[in-house]
Short mmCIF file of C-alpha atoms and ligand atoms in Angstrom, two decimals:
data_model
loop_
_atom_site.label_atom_id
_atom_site.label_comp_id
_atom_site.label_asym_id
_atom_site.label_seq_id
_atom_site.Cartn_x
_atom_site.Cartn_y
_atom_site.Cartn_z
CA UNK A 1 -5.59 -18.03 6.96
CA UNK A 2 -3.72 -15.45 5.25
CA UNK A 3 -3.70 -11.42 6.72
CA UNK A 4 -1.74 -8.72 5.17
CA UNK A 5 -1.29 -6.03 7.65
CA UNK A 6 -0.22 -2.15 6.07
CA UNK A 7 1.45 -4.45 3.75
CA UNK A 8 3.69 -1.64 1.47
CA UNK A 9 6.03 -2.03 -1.55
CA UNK A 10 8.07 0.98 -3.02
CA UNK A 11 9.89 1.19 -5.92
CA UNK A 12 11.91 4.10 -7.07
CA UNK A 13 9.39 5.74 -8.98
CA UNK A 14 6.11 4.27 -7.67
CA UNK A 15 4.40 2.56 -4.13
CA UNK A 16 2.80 -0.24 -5.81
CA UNK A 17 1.05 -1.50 -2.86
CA UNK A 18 0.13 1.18 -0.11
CA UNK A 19 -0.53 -0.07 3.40
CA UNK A 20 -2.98 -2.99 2.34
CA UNK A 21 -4.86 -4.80 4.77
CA UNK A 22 -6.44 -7.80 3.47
CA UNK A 23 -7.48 -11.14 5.33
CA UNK A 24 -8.41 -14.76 3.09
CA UNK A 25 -10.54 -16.97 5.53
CA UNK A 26 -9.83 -20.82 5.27
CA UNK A 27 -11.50 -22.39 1.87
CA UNK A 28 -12.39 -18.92 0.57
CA UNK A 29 -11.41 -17.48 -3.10
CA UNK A 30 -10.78 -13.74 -3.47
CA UNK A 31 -10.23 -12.58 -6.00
CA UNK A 32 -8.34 -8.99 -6.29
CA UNK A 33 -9.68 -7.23 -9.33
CA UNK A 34 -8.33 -3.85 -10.76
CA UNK A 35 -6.46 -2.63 -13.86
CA UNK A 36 -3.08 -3.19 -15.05
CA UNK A 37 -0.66 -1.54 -13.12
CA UNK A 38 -2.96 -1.59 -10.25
CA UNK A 39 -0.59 -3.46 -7.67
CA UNK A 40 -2.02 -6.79 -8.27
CA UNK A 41 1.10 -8.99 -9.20
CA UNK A 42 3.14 -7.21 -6.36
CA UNK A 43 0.58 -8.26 -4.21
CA UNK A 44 1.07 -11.98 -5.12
CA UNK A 45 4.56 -11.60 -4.86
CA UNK A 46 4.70 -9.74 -1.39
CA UNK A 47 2.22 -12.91 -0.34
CA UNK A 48 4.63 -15.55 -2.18
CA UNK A 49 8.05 -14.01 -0.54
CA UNK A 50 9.35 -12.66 -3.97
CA UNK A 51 8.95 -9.29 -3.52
CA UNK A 52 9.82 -7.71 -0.09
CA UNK A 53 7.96 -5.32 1.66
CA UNK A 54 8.94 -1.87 2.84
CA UNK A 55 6.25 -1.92 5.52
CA UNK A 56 3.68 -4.12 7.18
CA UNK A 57 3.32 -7.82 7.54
CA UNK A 58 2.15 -11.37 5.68
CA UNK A 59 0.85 -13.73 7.80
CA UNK A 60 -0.16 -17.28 7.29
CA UNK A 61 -2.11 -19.00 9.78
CA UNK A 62 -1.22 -16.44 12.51
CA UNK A 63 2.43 -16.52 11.67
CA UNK A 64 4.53 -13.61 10.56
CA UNK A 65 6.12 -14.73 7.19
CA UNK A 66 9.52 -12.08 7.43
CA UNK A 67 12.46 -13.91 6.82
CA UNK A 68 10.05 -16.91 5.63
CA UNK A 69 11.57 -18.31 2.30
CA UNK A 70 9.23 -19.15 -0.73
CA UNK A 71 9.19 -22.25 -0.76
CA UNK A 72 8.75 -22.95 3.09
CA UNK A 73 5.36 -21.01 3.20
CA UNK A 74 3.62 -23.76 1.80
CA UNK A 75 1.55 -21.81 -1.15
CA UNK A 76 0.97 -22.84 -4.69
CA UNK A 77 1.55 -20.47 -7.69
CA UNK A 78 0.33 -20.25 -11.01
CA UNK A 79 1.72 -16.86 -12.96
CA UNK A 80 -0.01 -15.48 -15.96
CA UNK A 81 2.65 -17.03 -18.61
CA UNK A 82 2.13 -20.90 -17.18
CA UNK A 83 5.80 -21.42 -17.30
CA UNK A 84 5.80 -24.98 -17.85
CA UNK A 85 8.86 -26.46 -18.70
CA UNK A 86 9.16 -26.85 -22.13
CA UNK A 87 11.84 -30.09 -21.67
CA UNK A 88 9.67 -32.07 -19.15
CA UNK A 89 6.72 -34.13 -20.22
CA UNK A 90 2.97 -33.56 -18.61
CA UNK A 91 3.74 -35.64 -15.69
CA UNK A 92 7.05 -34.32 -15.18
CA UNK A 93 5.17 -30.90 -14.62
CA UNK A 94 2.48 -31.96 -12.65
CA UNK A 95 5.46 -33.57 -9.98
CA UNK A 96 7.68 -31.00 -10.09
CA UNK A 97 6.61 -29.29 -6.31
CA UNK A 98 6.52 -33.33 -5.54
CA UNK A 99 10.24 -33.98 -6.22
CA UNK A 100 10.68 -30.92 -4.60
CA UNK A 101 9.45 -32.17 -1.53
CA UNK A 102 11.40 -35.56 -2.06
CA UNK A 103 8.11 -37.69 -2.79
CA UNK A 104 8.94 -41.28 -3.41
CA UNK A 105 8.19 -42.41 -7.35
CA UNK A 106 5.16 -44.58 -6.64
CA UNK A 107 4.12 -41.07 -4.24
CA UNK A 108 4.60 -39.20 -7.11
CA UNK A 109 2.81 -41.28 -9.90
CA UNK A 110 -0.41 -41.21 -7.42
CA UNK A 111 -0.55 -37.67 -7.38
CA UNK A 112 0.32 -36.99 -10.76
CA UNK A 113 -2.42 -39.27 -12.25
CA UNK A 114 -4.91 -38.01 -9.69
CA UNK A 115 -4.41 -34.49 -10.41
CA UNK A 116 -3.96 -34.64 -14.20
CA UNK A 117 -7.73 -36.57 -13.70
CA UNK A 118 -9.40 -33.98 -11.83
CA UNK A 119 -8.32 -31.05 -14.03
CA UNK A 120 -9.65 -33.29 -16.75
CA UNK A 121 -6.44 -34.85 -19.05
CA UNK A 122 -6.77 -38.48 -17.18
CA UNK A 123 -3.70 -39.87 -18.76
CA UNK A 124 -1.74 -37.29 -20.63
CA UNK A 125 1.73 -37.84 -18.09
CA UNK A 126 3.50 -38.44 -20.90
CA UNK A 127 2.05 -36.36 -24.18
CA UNK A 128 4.80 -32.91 -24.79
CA UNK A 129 4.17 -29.86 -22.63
CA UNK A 130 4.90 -28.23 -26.21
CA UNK A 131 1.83 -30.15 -27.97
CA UNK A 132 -0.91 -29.40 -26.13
CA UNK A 133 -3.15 -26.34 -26.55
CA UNK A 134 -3.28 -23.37 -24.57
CA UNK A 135 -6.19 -24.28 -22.47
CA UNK A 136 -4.62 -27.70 -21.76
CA UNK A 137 -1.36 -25.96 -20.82
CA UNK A 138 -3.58 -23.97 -18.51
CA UNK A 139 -4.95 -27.39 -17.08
CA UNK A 140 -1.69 -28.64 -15.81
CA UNK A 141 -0.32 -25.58 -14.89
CA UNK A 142 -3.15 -26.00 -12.06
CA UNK A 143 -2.48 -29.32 -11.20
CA UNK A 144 1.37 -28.62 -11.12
CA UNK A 145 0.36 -25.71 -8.56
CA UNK A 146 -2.15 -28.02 -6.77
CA UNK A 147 -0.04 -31.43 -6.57
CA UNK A 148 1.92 -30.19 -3.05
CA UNK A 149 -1.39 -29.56 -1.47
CA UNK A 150 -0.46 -25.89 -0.77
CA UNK A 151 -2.62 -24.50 1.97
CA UNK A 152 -3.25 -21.62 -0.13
CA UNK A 153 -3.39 -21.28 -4.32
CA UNK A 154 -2.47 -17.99 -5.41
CA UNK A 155 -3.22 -17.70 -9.35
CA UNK A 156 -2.23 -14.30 -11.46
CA UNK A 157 -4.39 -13.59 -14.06
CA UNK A 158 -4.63 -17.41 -14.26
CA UNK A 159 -6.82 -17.39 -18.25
CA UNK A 160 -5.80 -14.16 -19.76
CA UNK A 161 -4.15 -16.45 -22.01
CA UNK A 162 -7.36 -17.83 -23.27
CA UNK A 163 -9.81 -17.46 -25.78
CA UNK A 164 -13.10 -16.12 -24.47
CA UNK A 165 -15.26 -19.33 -24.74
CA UNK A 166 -12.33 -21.91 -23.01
CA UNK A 167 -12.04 -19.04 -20.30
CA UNK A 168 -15.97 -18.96 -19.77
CA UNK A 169 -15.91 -22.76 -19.42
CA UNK A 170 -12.40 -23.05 -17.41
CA UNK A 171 -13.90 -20.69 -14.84
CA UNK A 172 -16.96 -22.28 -14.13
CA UNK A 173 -14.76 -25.54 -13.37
CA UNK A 174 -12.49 -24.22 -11.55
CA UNK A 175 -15.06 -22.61 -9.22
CA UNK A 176 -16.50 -26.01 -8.91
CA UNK A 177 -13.11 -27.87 -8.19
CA UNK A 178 -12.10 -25.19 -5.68
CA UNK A 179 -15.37 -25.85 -4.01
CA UNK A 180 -15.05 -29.68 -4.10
CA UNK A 181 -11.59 -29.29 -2.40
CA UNK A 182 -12.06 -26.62 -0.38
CA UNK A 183 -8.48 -25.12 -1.67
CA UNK A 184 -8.49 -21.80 -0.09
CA UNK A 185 -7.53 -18.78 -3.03
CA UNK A 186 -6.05 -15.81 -3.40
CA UNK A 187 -6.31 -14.66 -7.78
CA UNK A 188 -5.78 -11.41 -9.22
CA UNK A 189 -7.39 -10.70 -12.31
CA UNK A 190 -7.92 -7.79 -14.70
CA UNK A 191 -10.83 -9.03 -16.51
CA UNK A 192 -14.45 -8.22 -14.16
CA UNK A 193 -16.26 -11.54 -15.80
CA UNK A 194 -13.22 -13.77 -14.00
CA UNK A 195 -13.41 -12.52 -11.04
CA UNK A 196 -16.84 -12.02 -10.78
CA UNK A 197 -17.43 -15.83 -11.77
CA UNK A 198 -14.79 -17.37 -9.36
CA UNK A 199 -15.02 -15.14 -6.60
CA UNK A 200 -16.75 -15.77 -3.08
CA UNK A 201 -15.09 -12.33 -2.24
CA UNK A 202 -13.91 -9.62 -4.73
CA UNK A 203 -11.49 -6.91 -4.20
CA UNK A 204 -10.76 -4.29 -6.73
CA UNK A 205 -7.56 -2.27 -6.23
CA UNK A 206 -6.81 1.26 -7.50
CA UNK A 207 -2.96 2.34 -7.18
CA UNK A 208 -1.84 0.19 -4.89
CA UNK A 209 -4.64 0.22 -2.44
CA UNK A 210 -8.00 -1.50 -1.98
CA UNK A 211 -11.06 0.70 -3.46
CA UNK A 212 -13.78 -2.02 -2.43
CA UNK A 213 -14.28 -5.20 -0.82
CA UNK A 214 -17.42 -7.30 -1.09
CA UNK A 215 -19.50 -10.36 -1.98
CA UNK A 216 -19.44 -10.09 -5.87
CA UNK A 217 -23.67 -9.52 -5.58
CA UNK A 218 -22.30 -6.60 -3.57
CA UNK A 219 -20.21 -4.79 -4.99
CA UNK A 220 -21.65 -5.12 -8.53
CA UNK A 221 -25.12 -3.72 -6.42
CA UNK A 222 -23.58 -1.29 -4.57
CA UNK A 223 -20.12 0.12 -6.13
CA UNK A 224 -18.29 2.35 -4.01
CA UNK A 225 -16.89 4.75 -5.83
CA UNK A 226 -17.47 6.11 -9.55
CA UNK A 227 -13.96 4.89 -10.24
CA UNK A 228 -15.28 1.19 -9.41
CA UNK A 229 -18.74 1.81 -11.33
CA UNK A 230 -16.49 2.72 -14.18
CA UNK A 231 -14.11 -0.09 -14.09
CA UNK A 232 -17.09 -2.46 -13.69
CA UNK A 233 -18.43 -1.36 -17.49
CA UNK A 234 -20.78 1.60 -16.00
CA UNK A 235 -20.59 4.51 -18.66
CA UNK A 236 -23.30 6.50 -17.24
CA UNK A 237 -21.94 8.17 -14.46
CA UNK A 238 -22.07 11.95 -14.01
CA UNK A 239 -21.45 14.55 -11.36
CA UNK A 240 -24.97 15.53 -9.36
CA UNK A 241 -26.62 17.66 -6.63
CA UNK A 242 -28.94 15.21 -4.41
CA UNK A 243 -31.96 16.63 -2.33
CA UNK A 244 -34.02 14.36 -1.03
CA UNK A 245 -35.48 12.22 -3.45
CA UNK A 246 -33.93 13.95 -6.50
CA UNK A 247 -30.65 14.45 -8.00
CA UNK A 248 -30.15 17.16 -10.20
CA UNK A 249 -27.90 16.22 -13.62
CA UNK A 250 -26.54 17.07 -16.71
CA UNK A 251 -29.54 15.18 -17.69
CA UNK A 252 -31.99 16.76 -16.03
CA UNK A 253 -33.75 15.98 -12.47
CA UNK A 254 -33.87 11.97 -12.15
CA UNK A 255 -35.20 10.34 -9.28
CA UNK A 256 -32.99 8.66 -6.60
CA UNK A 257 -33.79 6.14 -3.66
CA UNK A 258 -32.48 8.52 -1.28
CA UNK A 259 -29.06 8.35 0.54
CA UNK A 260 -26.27 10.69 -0.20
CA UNK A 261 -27.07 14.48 0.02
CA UNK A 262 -25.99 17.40 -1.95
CA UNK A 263 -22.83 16.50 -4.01
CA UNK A 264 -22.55 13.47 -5.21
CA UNK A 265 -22.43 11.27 -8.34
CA UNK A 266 -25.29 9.27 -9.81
CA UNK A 267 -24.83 5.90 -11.75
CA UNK A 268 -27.51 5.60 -13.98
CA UNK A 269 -27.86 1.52 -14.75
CA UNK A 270 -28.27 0.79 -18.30
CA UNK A 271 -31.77 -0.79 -16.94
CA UNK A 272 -32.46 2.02 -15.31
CA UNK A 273 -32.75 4.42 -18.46
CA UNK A 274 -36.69 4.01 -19.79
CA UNK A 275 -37.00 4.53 -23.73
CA UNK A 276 -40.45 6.59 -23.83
CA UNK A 277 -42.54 8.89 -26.65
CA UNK A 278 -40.47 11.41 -27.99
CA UNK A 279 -42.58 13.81 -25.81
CA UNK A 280 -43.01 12.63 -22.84
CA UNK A 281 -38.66 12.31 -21.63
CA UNK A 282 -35.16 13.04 -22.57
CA UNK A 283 -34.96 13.85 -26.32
CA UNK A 284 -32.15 11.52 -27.55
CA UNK A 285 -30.78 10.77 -30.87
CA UNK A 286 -29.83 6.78 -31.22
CA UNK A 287 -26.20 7.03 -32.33
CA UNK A 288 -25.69 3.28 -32.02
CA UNK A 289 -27.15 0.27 -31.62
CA UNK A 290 -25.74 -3.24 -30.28
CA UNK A 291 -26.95 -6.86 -30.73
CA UNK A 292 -25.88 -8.23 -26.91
CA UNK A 293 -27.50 -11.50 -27.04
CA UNK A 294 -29.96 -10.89 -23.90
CA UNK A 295 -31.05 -7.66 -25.46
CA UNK A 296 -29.72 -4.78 -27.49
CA UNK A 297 -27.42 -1.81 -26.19
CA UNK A 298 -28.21 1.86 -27.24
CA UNK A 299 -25.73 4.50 -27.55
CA UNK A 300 -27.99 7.86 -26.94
CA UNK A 301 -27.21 11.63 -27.69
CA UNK A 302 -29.08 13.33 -25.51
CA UNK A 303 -30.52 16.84 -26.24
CA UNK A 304 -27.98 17.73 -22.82
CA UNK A 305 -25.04 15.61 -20.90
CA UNK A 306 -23.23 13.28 -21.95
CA UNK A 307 -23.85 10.18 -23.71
CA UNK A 308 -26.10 7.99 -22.22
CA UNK A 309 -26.14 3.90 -22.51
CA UNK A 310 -29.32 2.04 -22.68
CA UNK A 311 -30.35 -1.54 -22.70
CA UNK A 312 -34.19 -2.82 -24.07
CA UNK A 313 -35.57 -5.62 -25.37
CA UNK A 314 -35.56 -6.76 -28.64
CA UNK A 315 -38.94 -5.93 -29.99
CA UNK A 316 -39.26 -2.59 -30.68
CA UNK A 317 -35.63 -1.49 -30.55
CA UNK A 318 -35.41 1.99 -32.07
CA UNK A 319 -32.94 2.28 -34.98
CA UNK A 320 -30.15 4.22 -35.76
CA UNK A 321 -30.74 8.19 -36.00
CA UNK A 322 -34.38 7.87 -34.56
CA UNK A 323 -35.13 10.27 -32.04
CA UNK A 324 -36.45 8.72 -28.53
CA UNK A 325 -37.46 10.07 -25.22
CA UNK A 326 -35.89 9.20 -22.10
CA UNK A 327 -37.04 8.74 -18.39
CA UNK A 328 -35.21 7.51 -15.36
CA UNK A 329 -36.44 4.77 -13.09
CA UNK A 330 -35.04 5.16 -9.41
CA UNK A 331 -33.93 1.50 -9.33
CA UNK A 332 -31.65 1.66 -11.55
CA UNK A 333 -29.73 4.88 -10.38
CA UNK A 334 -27.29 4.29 -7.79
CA UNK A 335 -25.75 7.61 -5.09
CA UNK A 336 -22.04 7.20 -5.32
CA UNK A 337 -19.72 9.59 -3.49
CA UNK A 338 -18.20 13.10 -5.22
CA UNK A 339 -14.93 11.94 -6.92
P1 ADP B 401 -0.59 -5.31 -11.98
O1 ADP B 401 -0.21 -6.72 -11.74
O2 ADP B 401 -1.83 -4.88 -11.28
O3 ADP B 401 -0.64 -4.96 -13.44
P2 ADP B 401 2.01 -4.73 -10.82
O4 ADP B 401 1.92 -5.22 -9.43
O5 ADP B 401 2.72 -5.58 -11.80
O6 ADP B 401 0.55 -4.36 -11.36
O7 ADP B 401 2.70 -3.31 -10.82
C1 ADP B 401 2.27 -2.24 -10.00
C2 ADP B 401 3.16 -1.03 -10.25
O8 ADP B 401 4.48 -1.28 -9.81
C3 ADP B 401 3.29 -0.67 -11.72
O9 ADP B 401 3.34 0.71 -11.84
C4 ADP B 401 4.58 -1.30 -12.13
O10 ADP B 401 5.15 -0.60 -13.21
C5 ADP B 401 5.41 -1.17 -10.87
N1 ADP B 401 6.38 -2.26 -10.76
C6 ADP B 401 6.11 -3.57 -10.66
N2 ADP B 401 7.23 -4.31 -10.52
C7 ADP B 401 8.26 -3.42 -10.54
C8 ADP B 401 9.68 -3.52 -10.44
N3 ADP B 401 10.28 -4.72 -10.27
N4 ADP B 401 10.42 -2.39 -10.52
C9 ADP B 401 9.80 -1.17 -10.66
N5 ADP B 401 8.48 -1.00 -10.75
C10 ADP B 401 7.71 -2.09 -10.70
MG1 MG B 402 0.04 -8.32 -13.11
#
């Protein structure tokens, strides 16, 4: 539905994106994940036809989008700040891309109620864009982007606005309304948990080009890179010499499934670090210690290497300042690439 061939964008002192290729099949939602400053917005843009593009192509359905104004290519937007307008009521919002289009009244009042009832504020066309709360805001900023029936929905960092609980929720329905209207979508997102939630595909981007595509099972399994294991939350990730079944580390010798040989870098999964007797591992000094709510988190200081992040259960948690050994189970270490 929507290809970006060596799509590039240059400004004076920066290429924000660099010859991205990127394809969004019909009723999919990707979701392109990286940190600020990463590109992502630009991409929107380039895709919206508010940003131009030094090099490369859009396409929607097949057809080159060059010279295609933005409101002719038939997408709907939703920015980070919602930009509602403050002067309009709810329903004068939620028709605004109708009005556009020259919808009749009666057209519009349809739509209106049937979108502000599927995002879940039946009836609130006429409360003040300026008295609801932030995650209500957020609710009819998607039904104002929705209402045209854009072939595609393209949403930038759509709840960064949002407290952590409304976001958890919000995501989880919007997954499900995506699904039940089989809205194809293109989001960009700095926060992993979004995208991970509301993806079918995730993307994360590093300068201005993609670092790793995948299912979100995927990638989250299988990171590319060390810069993508770090983004995703992975701390333990350290420079290593792989033969055979071994990689040799700042922490010692740790078993590995096999892959990659000689240099490389090892991600060591939280789950994959084993808390044994004193004796029989890793010395390690517990430097901190972390309630997480499926377990607890241990910060280690191990006798050599760096800092080391652990995960166990409950019972038996060591405390602070006792000393523990360490081992390394295979399935939790993952071969990634020399940076
Ligand atoms: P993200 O949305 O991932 O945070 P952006 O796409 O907004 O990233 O920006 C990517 C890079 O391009 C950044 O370095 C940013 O400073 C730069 N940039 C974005 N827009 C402009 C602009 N209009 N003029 C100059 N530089 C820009
Ligand atoms: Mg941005």
């Amino acid at each position: 539905m929507l290809r970006l061939d060596g799509a590039t964008v240059r400004f004076a002192r920066r290429t924000a994106l660099d010859a991205v290729d990127l394809e969004v099949a019909d009723h999919e939602t990707v979701c392109v994940l990286g940190p600020s400053g990463s590109g992502k917005s630009t991409l929107l843009r380039a895709v919206a036809g508010l940003q131009p593009l030094d090099g490369g192509r859009v396409l929607l359905d097949g057809a080159d989008q060059s010279g295609v104004p933005v409101h002719q290519r038939g997408l709907g937007l939703m920015f980070q700040d919602h930009q509602l307008f403050p002067q309009r009521d709810v329903a004068g919002n939620v028709a605004f891309g109708l009005r556009m289009r020259g919808a009749s009244r009666g057209e519009q009042a349809e739509r209106v109620a049937e979108l502000l009832d599927l995002v879940g504020l039946p009836g609130a066309g006429p409360r003040a864009v300026a008295a609801l709360s932030g995650g209500e805001q957020q609710r009819v900023a998607l039904a104002r982007a929705l209402a045209p029936s854009p072939r595609l929905l393209m949403l930038d960092e759509p709840l960064g606005q949002l407290d952590r609980t409304l976001r958890e929720r919000l995501v989880v329905e919007l997954r499900s309304l995506f699904g039940r209207l089989g809205t194809t979508v293109l989001a960009v997102t700095h926060d992993q948990g979004e995208a991970f939630a509301l993806a079918d595909r995730v993307v994360v981007m590093r300068d201005g080009r993609i670092a790793q595509s995948g299912t979100p099972l995927d990638v989250w399994q299988h990171p590319a890179s060390a810069f993508v294991a770090r983004f995703l939350g992975f701390e333990n990730v350290v420079p290593a010499t792989v033969s055979g079944e071994t990689a040799d580390t700042p922490w010692g010798k740790i078993p590995v499934a096999g892959g990659i040989q000689g240099a490389a870098q090892v991600l060591v999964r939280p789950s994959g670090v084993r808390l044994l007797p004193e004796a029989d591992g890793l010395p390690c000094e517990v430097l901190a210690r972390t309630f997480r709510g499926s377990h607890v988190s241990l910060q280690l200081r191990p006798e050599v290497g760096p800092l080391l992040e652990a995960e166990c259960e409950f019972g038996g948690a060591p405390g602070v300042g006792e000393v523990v050994g360490v081992g390394f189970s295979a399935r939790g270490v993952a071969l990634l690439p020399p940076e």
